[in-house]
Amino acid sequence: MSDYEWIVILDGETEISRELVGGKAKSIADMKSLGLQVPPAFAITTRACLAYQDSGEMPPGLEDEVDRAMIWLEREMGRTFGSGEKRLLLSVRSGAAISMPGMMDTVLNLGINDDGEASLAAETGMADFAADTHRRFIELYASIVLKQSIETEGGGNPAGWREQLASYGTPLPETGREQLSGAIRAVFDSWNTRRAKRYRKHNNIPDDMGTAVTVQAMIFGNLDERSGTGVLFSRNPLTGDKAPYGEYLPRAQGEDVVSGKFTPLPLEVMREREPEAHAQLLAASEKLEVTHGDVQDIEFTVQSGKLYLLQSRSAKRAPMAALRFAVDMVEEGRIDVPTALSRVTAEQAAAMLLPRLAASATDIEPLARGEGACPGAASGVLVADSDEAERRAAAGEAVILVRKTTSPDDVHGMIASRGLVTEQGGATSHAAVVSRALGRPCVVGAGDGLVARAGEHVTIDGETGVVFAGELATEIPSERDDPVLCKVLEWLPDSIMARIQSPDDATADGALDVDPLLADGDEGWADALTGQKAVKGQGLSNPDVVRAALAAGVETFHVATILPVALAIYAAQ
């Protein structure tokens, strides 16, 4: 497909770079190359996005290339886009080289209109399915592309919803091709939204990478009783257990699982309903984990009993799972020690050693009970607005963000909070996935009523999934009593371990105590480290403080907890 300047056909036949097509498109091409069942797709490259950012216009020739790529997609599916008895509908997704919240959400069922609904109803014999597909598209396109919120579930019809959008000055494009152009432009625009910029800044992601656009043929998990959608992890991303872990939502579509609006069912339900598709899914999971040498997060859809894989990527993981994955995969011979050490961070080790609820707390009746999404205990005041959470945390208050369910718009509040609770959603919802990436204790699906308790102080346990009233006693784990942490310590070179001394060592008396510097709140605290040879203090449990000390030339660290400091030194070297 070398005759394309701005587009890459994702046929799995040629090697492509993640930087060019983004992580989502790269995973499609990789799965195709392994012979797995994936709906056909093409990617509009990050180069096109950057050209758009420079000029504010679609790059010259891009629209013609999209038309040619659509002809290829029609041939692959045996369907036609925008006309005909067998309609081709599309999924349009953003996809940067580094996965990040804040980018444009996925638009599903793109290409449908009144004629398309009639064709879909005639082909399937299910007028209700066709109408629901049309309704879903209008709601998604209005919200994601047109930035208008309309309520489509309480009745109404497409003509009325289009009229409503037109009255807002944001008419819904009638033709599929116009819809597609609008969605592509919206993906490009999402690269520079406030929430995307904030996430990149927090995670040190460059601003000049751009995002690709993945255009893929639709598969319908909401078609019939033998259809559904779900997410599978090749190993448990919460605990690190080797068993596959996932959730399944029968007769559902796309974002229903990850949105948090619906509480999905255990993957066992899929095995009972569609044993052949379930077996194929587990086989694909093993193949992908072996191929990539890492635990995989797989999105899939089942249409009338047939399995389709939509995306596979390295799984985001809770701190405990990250260290267990590393140790287990070394012992299994799948990765070597340097690779394992590259996958564990000082932050994850520090999170493993954070306070946990004391045993006495198990006898207290919880205020609410949900599902643990990221381990750890945290106390604070419930705050129901992300902007308010950010403000109050910046003022030094301990905050627990509580939401009905989260979206990328809440990322800044999640970053600022000590922990997170949602009333709805499961372990693969947005709240759960992002909390694991941030290392924040999280409870999801805790039921209605918690948002109304904003202003009350609570303690959450992200391991057991419970919420307690008030502030409860906690205890600090010992790294020497944990076999996984001990194994990682054994991997680290002697030269690094020699730089870490006990705070009770006689030489600690001459070390600079970082705690008073940090307590002063002076932004210039890092400057005081310059010229110091040794440091001590509880503040060294924060890997950012350790990194600042390393940058200032500090040689010795007097700390009671070794592993987070050792990993920070290892990463710096």
PDB file of N, CA and C in Angstrom, residues 250-301:
ATOM      1  N   PRO A 250     -23.372  -9.219  27.779  1.00  0.00           N
ATOM      2  CA  PRO A 250     -24.146  -9.766  26.660  1.00  0.00           C
ATOM      3  C   PRO A 250     -24.993  -8.700  25.982  1.00  0.00           C
ATOM      4  N   ARG A 251     -25.156  -8.879  24.684  1.00  0.00           N
ATOM      5  CA  ARG A 251     -25.974  -8.005  23.849  1.00  0.00           C
ATOM      6  C   ARG A 251     -25.674  -6.532  24.138  1.00  0.00           C
ATOM      7  N   ALA A 252     -24.415  -6.190  24.011  1.00  0.00           N
ATOM      8  CA  ALA A 252     -23.954  -4.824  24.283  1.00  0.00           C
ATOM      9  C   ALA A 252     -22.964  -4.426  23.208  1.00  0.00           C
ATOM     10  N   GLN A 253     -22.638  -3.150  23.185  1.00  0.00           N
ATOM     11  CA  GLN A 253     -21.797  -2.631  22.111  1.00  0.00           C
ATOM     12  C   GLN A 253     -20.673  -1.789  22.674  1.00  0.00           C
ATOM     13  N   GLY A 254     -19.522  -1.933  22.044  1.00  0.00           N
ATOM     14  CA  GLY A 254     -18.378  -1.046  22.206  1.00  0.00           C
ATOM     15  C   GLY A 254     -18.093  -0.540  23.590  1.00  0.00           C
ATOM     16  N   GLU A 255     -18.457   0.702  23.830  1.00  0.00           N
ATOM     17  CA  GLU A 255     -18.046   1.387  25.043  1.00  0.00           C
ATOM     18  C   GLU A 255     -18.929   1.056  26.244  1.00  0.00           C
ATOM     19  N   ASP A 256     -19.909   0.164  26.091  1.00  0.00           N
ATOM     20  CA  ASP A 256     -20.796  -0.136  27.214  1.00  0.00           C
ATOM     21  C   ASP A 256     -20.028  -0.671  28.414  1.00  0.00           C
ATOM     22  N   VAL A 257     -18.996  -1.500  28.168  1.00  0.00           N
ATOM     23  CA  VAL A 257     -18.232  -2.082  29.271  1.00  0.00           C
ATOM     24  C   VAL A 257     -17.339  -1.046  29.920  1.00  0.00           C
ATOM     25  N   VAL A 258     -16.530  -0.335  29.124  1.00  0.00           N
ATOM     26  CA  VAL A 258     -15.530   0.562  29.701  1.00  0.00           C
ATOM     27  C   VAL A 258     -16.114   1.897  30.157  1.00  0.00           C
ATOM     28  N   SER A 259     -17.324   2.230  29.735  1.00  0.00           N
ATOM     29  CA  SER A 259     -17.903   3.525  30.108  1.00  0.00           C
ATOM     30  C   SER A 259     -18.262   3.597  31.578  1.00  0.00           C
ATOM     31  N   GLY A 260     -18.521   2.433  32.196  1.00  0.00           N
ATOM     32  CA  GLY A 260     -18.953   2.434  33.579  1.00  0.00           C
ATOM     33  C   GLY A 260     -20.446   2.633  33.751  1.00  0.00           C
ATOM     34  N   LYS A 261     -21.185   2.817  32.646  1.00  0.00           N
ATOM     35  CA  LYS A 261     -22.629   3.018  32.752  1.00  0.00           C
ATOM     36  C   LYS A 261     -23.364   1.716  33.065  1.00  0.00           C
ATOM     37  N   PHE A 262     -22.734   0.602  32.760  1.00  0.00           N
ATOM     38  CA  PHE A 262     -23.344  -0.692  33.011  1.00  0.00           C
ATOM     39  C   PHE A 262     -22.362  -1.534  33.825  1.00  0.00           C
ATOM     40  N   THR A 263     -22.889  -2.332  34.719  1.00  0.00           N
ATOM     41  CA  THR A 263     -22.045  -3.223  35.493  1.00  0.00           C
ATOM     42  C   THR A 263     -21.969  -4.566  34.783  1.00  0.00           C
ATOM     43  N   PRO A 264     -20.805  -4.925  34.225  1.00  0.00           N
ATOM     44  CA  PRO A 264     -20.703  -6.154  33.433  1.00  0.00           C
ATOM     45  C   PRO A 264     -20.685  -7.401  34.304  1.00  0.00           C
ATOM     46  N   LEU A 265     -20.699  -8.544  33.633  1.00  0.00           N
ATOM     47  CA  LEU A 265     -20.729  -9.842  34.300  1.00  0.00           C
ATOM     48  C   LEU A 265     -19.351 -10.488  34.237  1.00  0.00           C
ATOM     49  N   PRO A 266     -19.067 -11.452  35.110  1.00  0.00           N
ATOM     50  CA  PRO A 266     -17.779 -12.153  35.045  1.00  0.00           C
ATOM     51  C   PRO A 266     -17.612 -12.870  33.703  1.00  0.00           C
ATOM     52  N   LEU A 267     -16.368 -13.091  33.326  1.00  0.00           N
ATOM     53  CA  LEU A 267     -16.083 -13.744  32.051  1.00  0.00           C
ATOM     54  C   LEU A 267     -16.659 -15.156  31.990  1.00  0.00           C
ATOM     55  N   GLU A 268     -16.894 -15.751  33.153  1.00  0.00           N
ATOM     56  CA  GLU A 268     -17.486 -17.086  33.194  1.00  0.00           C
ATOM     57  C   GLU A 268     -18.820 -17.127  32.463  1.00  0.00           C
ATOM     58  N   VAL A 269     -19.535 -16.017  32.461  1.00  0.00           N
ATOM     59  CA  VAL A 269     -20.825 -15.959  31.753  1.00  0.00           C
ATOM     60  C   VAL A 269     -20.621 -16.199  30.262  1.00  0.00           C
ATOM     61  N   MET A 270     -19.549 -15.649  29.702  1.00  0.00           N
ATOM     62  CA  MET A 270     -19.254 -15.876  28.290  1.00  0.00           C
ATOM     63  C   MET A 270     -18.964 -17.347  28.025  1.00  0.00           C
ATOM     64  N   ARG A 271     -18.221 -17.981  28.934  1.00  0.00           N
ATOM     65  CA  ARG A 271     -17.914 -19.410  28.744  1.00  0.00           C
ATOM     66  C   ARG A 271     -19.178 -20.245  28.723  1.00  0.00           C
ATOM     67  N   GLU A 272     -20.149 -19.885  29.557  1.00  0.00           N
ATOM     68  CA  GLU A 272     -21.407 -20.627  29.607  1.00  0.00           C
ATOM     69  C   GLU A 272     -22.264 -20.386  28.366  1.00  0.00           C
ATOM     70  N   ARG A 273     -22.263 -19.136  27.878  1.00  0.00           N
ATOM     71  CA  ARG A 273     -23.115 -18.779  26.749  1.00  0.00           C
ATOM     72  C   ARG A 273     -22.487 -19.148  25.410  1.00  0.00           C
ATOM     73  N   GLU A 274     -21.196 -18.874  25.265  1.00  0.00           N
ATOM     74  CA  GLU A 274     -20.506 -19.088  23.987  1.00  0.00           C
ATOM     75  C   GLU A 274     -19.169 -19.800  24.238  1.00  0.00           C
ATOM     76  N   PRO A 275     -19.228 -21.093  24.553  1.00  0.00           N
ATOM     77  CA  PRO A 275     -17.999 -21.802  24.930  1.00  0.00           C
ATOM     78  C   PRO A 275     -16.934 -21.819  23.828  1.00  0.00           C
ATOM     79  N   GLU A 276     -17.337 -21.894  22.565  1.00  0.00           N
ATOM     80  CA  GLU A 276     -16.348 -21.928  21.480  1.00  0.00           C
ATOM     81  C   GLU A 276     -15.632 -20.584  21.363  1.00  0.00           C
ATOM     82  N   ALA A 277     -16.398 -19.498  21.393  1.00  0.00           N
ATOM     83  CA  ALA A 277     -15.785 -18.172  21.328  1.00  0.00           C
ATOM     84  C   ALA A 277     -14.904 -17.926  22.551  1.00  0.00           C
ATOM     85  N   HIS A 278     -15.333 -18.406  23.711  1.00  0.00           N
ATOM     86  CA  HIS A 278     -14.552 -18.244  24.939  1.00  0.00           C
ATOM     87  C   HIS A 278     -13.219 -18.978  24.828  1.00  0.00           C
ATOM     88  N   ALA A 279     -13.241 -20.199  24.318  1.00  0.00           N
ATOM     89  CA  ALA A 279     -12.008 -20.976  24.153  1.00  0.00           C
ATOM     90  C   ALA A 279     -11.070 -20.288  23.162  1.00  0.00           C
ATOM     91  N   GLN A 280     -11.621 -19.752  22.086  1.00  0.00           N
ATOM     92  CA  GLN A 280     -10.809 -19.033  21.099  1.00  0.00           C
ATOM     93  C   GLN A 280     -10.180 -17.782  21.724  1.00  0.00           C
ATOM     94  N   LEU A 281     -10.935 -17.112  22.590  1.00  0.00           N
ATOM     95  CA  LEU A 281     -10.437 -15.911  23.253  1.00  0.00           C
ATOM     96  C   LEU A 281      -9.247 -16.237  24.152  1.00  0.00           C
ATOM     97  N   LEU A 282      -9.345 -17.300  24.939  1.00  0.00           N
ATOM     98  CA  LEU A 282      -8.242 -17.674  25.817  1.00  0.00           C
ATOM     99  C   LEU A 282      -7.012 -18.094  25.012  1.00  0.00           C
ATOM    100  N   ALA A 283      -7.231 -18.802  23.907  1.00  0.00           N
ATOM    101  CA  ALA A 283      -6.101 -19.199  23.057  1.00  0.00           C
ATOM    102  C   ALA A 283      -5.422 -17.974  22.453  1.00  0.00           C
ATOM    103  N   ALA A 284      -6.222 -17.001  22.006  1.00  0.00           N
ATOM    104  CA  ALA A 284      -5.660 -15.763  21.452  1.00  0.00           C
ATOM    105  C   ALA A 284      -4.915 -14.983  22.525  1.00  0.00           C
ATOM    106  N   SER A 285      -5.439 -14.966  23.739  1.00  0.00           N
ATOM    107  CA  SER A 285      -4.799 -14.269  24.845  1.00  0.00           C
ATOM    108  C   SER A 285      -3.413 -14.845  25.115  1.00  0.00           C
ATOM    109  N   GLU A 286      -3.313 -16.169  25.157  1.00  0.00           N
ATOM    110  CA  GLU A 286      -2.012 -16.807  25.389  1.00  0.00           C
ATOM    111  C   GLU A 286      -1.041 -16.499  24.258  1.00  0.00           C
ATOM    112  N   LYS A 287      -1.524 -16.563  23.033  1.00  0.00           N
ATOM    113  CA  LYS A 287      -0.663 -16.278  21.878  1.00  0.00           C
ATOM    114  C   LYS A 287      -0.146 -14.841  21.920  1.00  0.00           C
ATOM    115  N   LEU A 288      -1.009 -13.914  22.253  1.00  0.00           N
ATOM    116  CA  LEU A 288      -0.600 -12.510  22.289  1.00  0.00           C
ATOM    117  C   LEU A 288       0.375 -12.249  23.435  1.00  0.00           C
ATOM    118  N   GLU A 289       0.165 -12.877  24.594  1.00  0.00           N
ATOM    119  CA  GLU A 289       1.081 -12.675  25.706  1.00  0.00           C
ATOM    120  C   GLU A 289       2.463 -13.236  25.385  1.00  0.00           C
ATOM    121  N   VAL A 290       2.507 -14.405  24.761  1.00  0.00           N
ATOM    122  CA  VAL A 290       3.797 -14.992  24.383  1.00  0.00           C
ATOM    123  C   VAL A 290       4.492 -14.121  23.343  1.00  0.00           C
ATOM    124  N   THR A 291       3.729 -13.643  22.358  1.00  0.00           N
ATOM    125  CA  THR A 291       4.312 -12.832  21.289  1.00  0.00           C
ATOM    126  C   THR A 291       4.905 -11.539  21.817  1.00  0.00           C
ATOM    127  N   HIS A 292       4.187 -10.875  22.711  1.00  0.00           N
ATOM    128  CA  HIS A 292       4.616  -9.564  23.199  1.00  0.00           C
ATOM    129  C   HIS A 292       5.444  -9.646  24.480  1.00  0.00           C
ATOM    130  N   GLY A 293       5.473 -10.817  25.113  1.00  0.00           N
ATOM    131  CA  GLY A 293       6.248 -10.951  26.336  1.00  0.00           C
ATOM    132  C   GLY A 293       5.737 -10.089  27.460  1.00  0.00           C
ATOM    133  N   ASP A 294       4.436  -9.820  27.464  1.00  0.00           N
ATOM    134  CA  ASP A 294       3.863  -8.990  28.522  1.00  0.00           C
ATOM    135  C   ASP A 294       2.383  -9.322  28.654  1.00  0.00           C
ATOM    136  N   VAL A 295       1.828  -8.988  29.807  1.00  0.00           N
ATOM    137  CA  VAL A 295       0.409  -9.224  30.079  1.00  0.00           C
ATOM    138  C   VAL A 295      -0.428  -8.330  29.170  1.00  0.00           C
ATOM    139  N   GLN A 296      -1.477  -8.906  28.576  1.00  0.00           N
ATOM    140  CA  GLN A 296      -2.263  -8.201  27.580  1.00  0.00           C
ATOM    141  C   GLN A 296      -3.651  -7.811  28.077  1.00  0.00           C
ATOM    142  N   ASP A 297      -4.109  -6.666  27.600  1.00  0.00           N
ATOM    143  CA  ASP A 297      -5.460  -6.145  27.814  1.00  0.00           C
ATOM    144  C   ASP A 297      -6.143  -6.194  26.451  1.00  0.00           C
ATOM    145  N   ILE A 298      -7.158  -7.047  26.318  1.00  0.00           N
ATOM    146  CA  ILE A 298      -7.744  -7.351  25.010  1.00  0.00           C
ATOM    147  C   ILE A 298      -9.211  -6.930  24.995  1.00  0.00           C
ATOM    148  N   GLU A 299      -9.577  -6.106  24.025  1.00  0.00           N
ATOM    149  CA  GLU A 299     -10.978  -5.757  23.797  1.00  0.00           C
ATOM    150  C   GLU A 299     -11.524  -6.673  22.695  1.00  0.00           C
ATOM    151  N   PHE A 300     -12.738  -7.173  22.897  1.00  0.00           N
ATOM    152  CA  PHE A 300     -13.294  -8.111  21.919  1.00  0.00           C
ATOM    153  C   PHE A 300     -14.801  -7.938  21.804  1.00  0.00           C
ATOM    154  N   THR A 301     -15.320  -8.436  20.703  1.00  0.00           N
ATOM    155  CA  THR A 301     -16.759  -8.456  20.474  1.00  0.00           C
ATOM    156  C   THR A 301     -17.136  -9.826  19.917  1.00  0.00           C
TER     157      THR A 301
END
